[in-house]
CSV table of C-alpha atoms in Angstrom, one decimal:
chain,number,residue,atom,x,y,z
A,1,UNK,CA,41.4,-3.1,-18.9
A,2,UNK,CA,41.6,-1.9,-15.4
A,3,UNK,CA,38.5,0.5,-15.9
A,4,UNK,CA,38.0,2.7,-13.6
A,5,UNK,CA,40.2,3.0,-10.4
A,6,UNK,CA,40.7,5.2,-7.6
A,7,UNK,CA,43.1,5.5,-4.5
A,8,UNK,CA,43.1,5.1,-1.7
A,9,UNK,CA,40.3,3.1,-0.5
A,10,UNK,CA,40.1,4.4,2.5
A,11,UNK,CA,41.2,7.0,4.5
A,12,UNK,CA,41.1,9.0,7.7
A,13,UNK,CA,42.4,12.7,8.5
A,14,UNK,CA,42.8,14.9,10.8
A,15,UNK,CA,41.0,18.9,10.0
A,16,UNK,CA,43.5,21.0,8.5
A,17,UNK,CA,45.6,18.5,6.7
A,18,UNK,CA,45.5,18.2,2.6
A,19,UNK,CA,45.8,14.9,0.8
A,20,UNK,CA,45.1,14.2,-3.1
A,21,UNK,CA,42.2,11.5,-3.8
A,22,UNK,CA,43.8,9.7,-7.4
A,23,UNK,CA,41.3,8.4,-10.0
A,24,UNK,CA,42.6,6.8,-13.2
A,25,UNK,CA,41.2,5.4,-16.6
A,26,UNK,CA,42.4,3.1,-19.0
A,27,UNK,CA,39.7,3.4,-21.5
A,28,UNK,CA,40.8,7.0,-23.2
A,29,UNK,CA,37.6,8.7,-21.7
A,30,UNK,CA,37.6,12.3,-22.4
A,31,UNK,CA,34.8,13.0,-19.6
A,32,UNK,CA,35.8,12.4,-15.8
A,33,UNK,CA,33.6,13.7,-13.0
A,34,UNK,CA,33.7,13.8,-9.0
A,35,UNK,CA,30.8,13.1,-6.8
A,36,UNK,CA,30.2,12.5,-3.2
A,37,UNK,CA,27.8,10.4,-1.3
A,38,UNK,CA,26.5,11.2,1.8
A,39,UNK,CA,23.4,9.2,3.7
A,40,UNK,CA,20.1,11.2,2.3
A,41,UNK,CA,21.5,13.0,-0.5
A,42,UNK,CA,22.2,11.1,-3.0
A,43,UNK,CA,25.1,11.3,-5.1
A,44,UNK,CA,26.7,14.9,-6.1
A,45,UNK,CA,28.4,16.2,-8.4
A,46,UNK,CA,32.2,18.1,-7.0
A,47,UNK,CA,34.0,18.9,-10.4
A,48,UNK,CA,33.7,17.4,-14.1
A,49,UNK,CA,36.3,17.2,-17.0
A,50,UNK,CA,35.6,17.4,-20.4
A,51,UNK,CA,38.8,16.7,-21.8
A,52,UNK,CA,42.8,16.9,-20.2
A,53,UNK,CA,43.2,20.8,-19.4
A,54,UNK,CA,39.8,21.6,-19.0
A,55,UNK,CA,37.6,21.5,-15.7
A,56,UNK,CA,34.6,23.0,-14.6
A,57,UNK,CA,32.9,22.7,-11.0
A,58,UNK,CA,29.8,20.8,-10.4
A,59,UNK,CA,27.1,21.6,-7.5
A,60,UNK,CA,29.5,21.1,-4.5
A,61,UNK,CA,32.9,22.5,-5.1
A,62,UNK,CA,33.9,24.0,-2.0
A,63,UNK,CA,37.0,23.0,-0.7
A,64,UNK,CA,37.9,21.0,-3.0
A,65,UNK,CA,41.0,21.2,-6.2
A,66,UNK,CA,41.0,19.5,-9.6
A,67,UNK,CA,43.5,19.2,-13.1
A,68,UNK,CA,43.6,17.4,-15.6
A,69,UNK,CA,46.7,17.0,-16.9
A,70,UNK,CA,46.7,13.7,-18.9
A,71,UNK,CA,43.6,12.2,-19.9
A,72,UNK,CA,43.7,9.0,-18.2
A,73,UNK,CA,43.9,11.1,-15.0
A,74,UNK,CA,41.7,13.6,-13.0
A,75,UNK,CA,42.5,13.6,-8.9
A,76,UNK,CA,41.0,15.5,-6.3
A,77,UNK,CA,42.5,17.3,-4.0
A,78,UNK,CA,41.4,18.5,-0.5
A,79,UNK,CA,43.4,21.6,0.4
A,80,UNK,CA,42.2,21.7,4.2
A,81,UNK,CA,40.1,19.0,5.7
A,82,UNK,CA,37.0,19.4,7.2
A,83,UNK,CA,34.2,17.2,9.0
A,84,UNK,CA,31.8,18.4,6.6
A,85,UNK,CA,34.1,16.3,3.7
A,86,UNK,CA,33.6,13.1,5.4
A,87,UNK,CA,32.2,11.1,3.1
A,88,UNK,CA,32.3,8.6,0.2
A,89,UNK,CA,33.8,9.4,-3.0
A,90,UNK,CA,33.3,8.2,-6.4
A,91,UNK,CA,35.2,9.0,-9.8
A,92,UNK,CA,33.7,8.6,-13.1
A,93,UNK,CA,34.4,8.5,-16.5
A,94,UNK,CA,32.6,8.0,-19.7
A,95,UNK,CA,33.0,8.6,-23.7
A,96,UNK,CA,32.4,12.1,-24.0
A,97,UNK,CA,30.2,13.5,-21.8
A,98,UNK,CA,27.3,13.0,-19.2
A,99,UNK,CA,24.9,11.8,-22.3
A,100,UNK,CA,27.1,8.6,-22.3
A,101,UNK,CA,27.5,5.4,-20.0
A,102,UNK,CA,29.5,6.1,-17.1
A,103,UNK,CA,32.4,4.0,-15.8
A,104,UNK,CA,32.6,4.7,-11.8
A,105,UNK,CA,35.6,3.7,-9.8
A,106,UNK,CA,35.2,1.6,-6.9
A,107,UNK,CA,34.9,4.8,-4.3
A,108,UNK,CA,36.9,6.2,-1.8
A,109,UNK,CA,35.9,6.6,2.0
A,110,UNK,CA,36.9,9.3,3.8
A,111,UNK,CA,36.6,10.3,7.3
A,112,UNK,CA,37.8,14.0,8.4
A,113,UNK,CA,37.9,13.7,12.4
B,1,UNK,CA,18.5,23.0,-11.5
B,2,UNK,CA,16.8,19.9,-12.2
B,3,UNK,CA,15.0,18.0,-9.5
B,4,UNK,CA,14.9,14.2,-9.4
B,5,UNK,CA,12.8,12.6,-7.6
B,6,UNK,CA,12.5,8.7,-7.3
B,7,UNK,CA,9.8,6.3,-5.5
B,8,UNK,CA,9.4,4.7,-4.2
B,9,UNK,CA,12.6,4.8,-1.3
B,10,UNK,CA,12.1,1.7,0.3
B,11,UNK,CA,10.8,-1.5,-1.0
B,12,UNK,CA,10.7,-5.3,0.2
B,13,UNK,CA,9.5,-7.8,-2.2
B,14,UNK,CA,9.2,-11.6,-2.4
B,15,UNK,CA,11.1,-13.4,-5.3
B,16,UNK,CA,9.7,-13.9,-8.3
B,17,UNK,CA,7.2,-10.8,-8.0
B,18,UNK,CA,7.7,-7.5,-10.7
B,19,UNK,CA,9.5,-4.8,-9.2
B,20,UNK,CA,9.2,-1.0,-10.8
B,21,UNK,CA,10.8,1.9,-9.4
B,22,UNK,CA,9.9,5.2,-10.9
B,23,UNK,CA,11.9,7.8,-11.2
B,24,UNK,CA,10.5,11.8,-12.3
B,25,UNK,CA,12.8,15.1,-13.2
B,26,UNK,CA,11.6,18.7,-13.5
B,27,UNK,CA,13.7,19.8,-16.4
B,28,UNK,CA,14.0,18.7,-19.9
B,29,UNK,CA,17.5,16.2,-20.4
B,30,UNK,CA,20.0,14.4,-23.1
B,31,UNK,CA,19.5,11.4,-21.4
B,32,UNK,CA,18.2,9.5,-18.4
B,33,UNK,CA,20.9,6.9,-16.6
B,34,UNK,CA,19.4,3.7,-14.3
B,35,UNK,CA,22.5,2.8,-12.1
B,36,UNK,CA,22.6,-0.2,-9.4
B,37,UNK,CA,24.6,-0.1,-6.3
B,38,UNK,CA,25.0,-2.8,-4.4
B,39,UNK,CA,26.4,-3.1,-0.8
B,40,UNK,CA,30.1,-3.2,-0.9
B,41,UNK,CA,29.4,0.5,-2.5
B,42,UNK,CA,30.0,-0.5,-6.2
B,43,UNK,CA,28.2,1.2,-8.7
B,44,UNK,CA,26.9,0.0,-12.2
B,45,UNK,CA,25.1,1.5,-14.8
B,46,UNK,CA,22.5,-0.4,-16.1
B,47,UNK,CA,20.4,1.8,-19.0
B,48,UNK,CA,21.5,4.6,-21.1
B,49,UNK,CA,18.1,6.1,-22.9
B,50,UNK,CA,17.1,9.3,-24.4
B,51,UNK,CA,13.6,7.6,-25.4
B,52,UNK,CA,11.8,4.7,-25.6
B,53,UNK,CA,12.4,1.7,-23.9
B,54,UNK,CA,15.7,-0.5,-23.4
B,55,UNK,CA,15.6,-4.7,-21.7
B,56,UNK,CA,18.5,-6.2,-20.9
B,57,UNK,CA,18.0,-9.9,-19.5
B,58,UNK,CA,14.8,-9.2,-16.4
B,59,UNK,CA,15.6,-5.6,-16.4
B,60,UNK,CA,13.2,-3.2,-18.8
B,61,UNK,CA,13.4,0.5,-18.7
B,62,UNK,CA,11.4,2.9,-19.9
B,63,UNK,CA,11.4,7.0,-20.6
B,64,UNK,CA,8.9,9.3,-21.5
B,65,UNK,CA,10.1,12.7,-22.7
B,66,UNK,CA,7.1,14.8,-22.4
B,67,UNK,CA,6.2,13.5,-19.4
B,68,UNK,CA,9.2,13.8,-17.7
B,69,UNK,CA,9.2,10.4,-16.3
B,70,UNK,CA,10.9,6.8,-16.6
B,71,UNK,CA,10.8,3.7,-15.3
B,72,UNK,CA,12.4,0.5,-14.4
B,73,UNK,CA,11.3,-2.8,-14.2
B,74,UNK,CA,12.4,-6.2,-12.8
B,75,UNK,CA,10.6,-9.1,-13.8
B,76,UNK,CA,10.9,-12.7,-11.8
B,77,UNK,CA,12.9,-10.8,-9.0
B,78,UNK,CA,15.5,-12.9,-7.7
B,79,UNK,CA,17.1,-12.5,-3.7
B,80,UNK,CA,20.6,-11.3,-5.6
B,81,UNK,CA,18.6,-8.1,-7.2
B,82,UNK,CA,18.8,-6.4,-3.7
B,83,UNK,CA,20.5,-3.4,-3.9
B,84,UNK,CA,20.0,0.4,-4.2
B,85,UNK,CA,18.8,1.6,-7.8
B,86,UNK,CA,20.4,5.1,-8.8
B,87,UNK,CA,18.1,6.8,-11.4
B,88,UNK,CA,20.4,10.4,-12.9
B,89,UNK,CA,19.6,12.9,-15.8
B,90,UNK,CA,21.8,14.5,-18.0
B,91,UNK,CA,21.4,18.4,-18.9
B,92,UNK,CA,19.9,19.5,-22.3
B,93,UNK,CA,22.4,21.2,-24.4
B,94,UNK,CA,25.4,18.5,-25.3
B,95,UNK,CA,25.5,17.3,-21.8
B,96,UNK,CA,28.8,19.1,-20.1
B,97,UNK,CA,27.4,19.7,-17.2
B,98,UNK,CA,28.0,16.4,-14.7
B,99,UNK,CA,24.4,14.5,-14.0
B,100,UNK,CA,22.2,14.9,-11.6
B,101,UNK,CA,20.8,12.0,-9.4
B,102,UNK,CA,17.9,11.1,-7.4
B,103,UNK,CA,18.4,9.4,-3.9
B,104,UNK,CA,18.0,6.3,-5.0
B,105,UNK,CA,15.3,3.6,-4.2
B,106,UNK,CA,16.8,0.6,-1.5
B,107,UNK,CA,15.4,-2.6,-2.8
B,108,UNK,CA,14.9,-6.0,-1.0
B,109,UNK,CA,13.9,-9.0,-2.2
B,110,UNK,CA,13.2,-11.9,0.2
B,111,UNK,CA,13.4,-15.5,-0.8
C-alpha cells in the first residue's frame, strides 16, 4: 500500500494564479481532512470529508476549494493565490472519522510570492 | 472551540533520562491523538486513546477524562527520539468535525 500521498512536493506561485494540491489513499478511508502548518500555530484544520460527495470546512477555509468525488481522492484547490497561503500542507486520512488513527501524506510546501 | 495546550514547548534532554510532555484541552473529546514529527516534516501517529493508558515499546501514554489532561512518556530516551511531539483532540459527538491540535512540544535529546 502506498498510504497516504500527496502532489506536488513542492511548489511556488505567483498571487493570483490557481493550482489544485492532489491527495490520494489507497486504504478505502472514508475520512480525508486538510490542514496547514505554519511556524507558531500548529497544525489547522482547512476542510474535512466524511465520505465521497460530502465536505464540510474546518477552522481555516478561506480561499480555499474541496470535492470529493471518489473516495480514494480529496484535492485542494487554491482559486487565487495569496502570501497569506504560503505554507505547508498536509492531507489525511483515517477509518471513519477524527476518533480514529490518521494516515498523513508526506506534506506539500508551498510558497505564494 | 477547544483549546489545546501542550508543555512544555521546548525541551533538551540527555539519553537515557524519562521524557513527559503534557498536553491539556478545555473541552470534553472522543479521543486524544499523540503524533511525532520528525524533521524532514513527516508525521506519525503514535497513540489513539479515549481512556486509560496505551505503551508501545519506550513510549507510554496516558489520558484522564475528567481532568482533561494526558500525557506522554519516553523512557531510556535515545538521540533518534528528537523530534516534535503533536498532541490533537477529537470533538465529542461521533467525531466529524476534523481535530484540533496543540503546537506541539520540540524535543532534543543529546547523546
Amino acid at each position: 500500500n502506498a498510504g497516504v500521498t500527496q502532489t506536488p512536493k513542492f511548489q511556488v506561485l505567483k498571487t493570483g494564479q490557481s493550482m489544485t494540491l492532489q491527495c490520494a489513499q489507497d486504504m478505502n478511508h472514508e475520512y480525508m481532512s486538510w490542514y496547514r502548518q505554519d511556524p507558531g500555530m500548529g497544525l489547522r484544520l482547512i476542510h474535512y470529508s466524511v465520505g465521497a460527495g460530502i465536505t464540510d470546512q474546518g477552522e481555516v477555509p478561506n480561499g480555499y476549494n474541496v470535492s470529493r468525488s471518489t473516495t480514494e481522492d480529496f484535492p485542494l484547490r487554491l482559486l487565487s493565490a495569496a502570501p497569506s497561503q504560503t505554507s505547508v500542507y498536509f492531507c489525511a486520512s483515517s477509518y471513519v472519522s477524527s476518533f480514529n488513527e490518521q494516515f498523513f501524506g508526506p506534506g506539500t510546501r508551498l510558497t505564494v510570492l | 472551540k477547544n483549546e489545546v495546550e501542550q508543555s512544555p514547548q521546548n525541551l533538551t534532554a540527555q539519553e537515557g533520562e524519562f521524557i513527559t510532555i503534557n498536553c491539556s484541552y478545555s473541552v470534553g473529546i472522543s479521543a486524544l491523538h499523540w503524533l511525532q514529527q520528525h524533521p524532514g516534516g513527516g508525521i506519525v501517529s503514535l497513540f489513539m486513546l479515549s481512556s486509560g493508558k496505551k505503551k508501545h515499546g519506550r513510549l507510554i501514554a496516558t489520558i484522564n477524562i475528567q481532568e482533561k489532561h494526558s500525557s506522554l512518556h519516553i523512557t531510556a530516551s535515545h538521540p533518534r527520539d528528537s523530534a516534535v511531539y503533536i498532541c490533537a483532540v477529537a470533538p465529542s459527538g461521533g467525531g466529524a468535525d476534523g481535530l484540533t491540535f496543540g503546537k506541539g512540544t520540540h524535543l532534543i535529546i543529546q547523546p
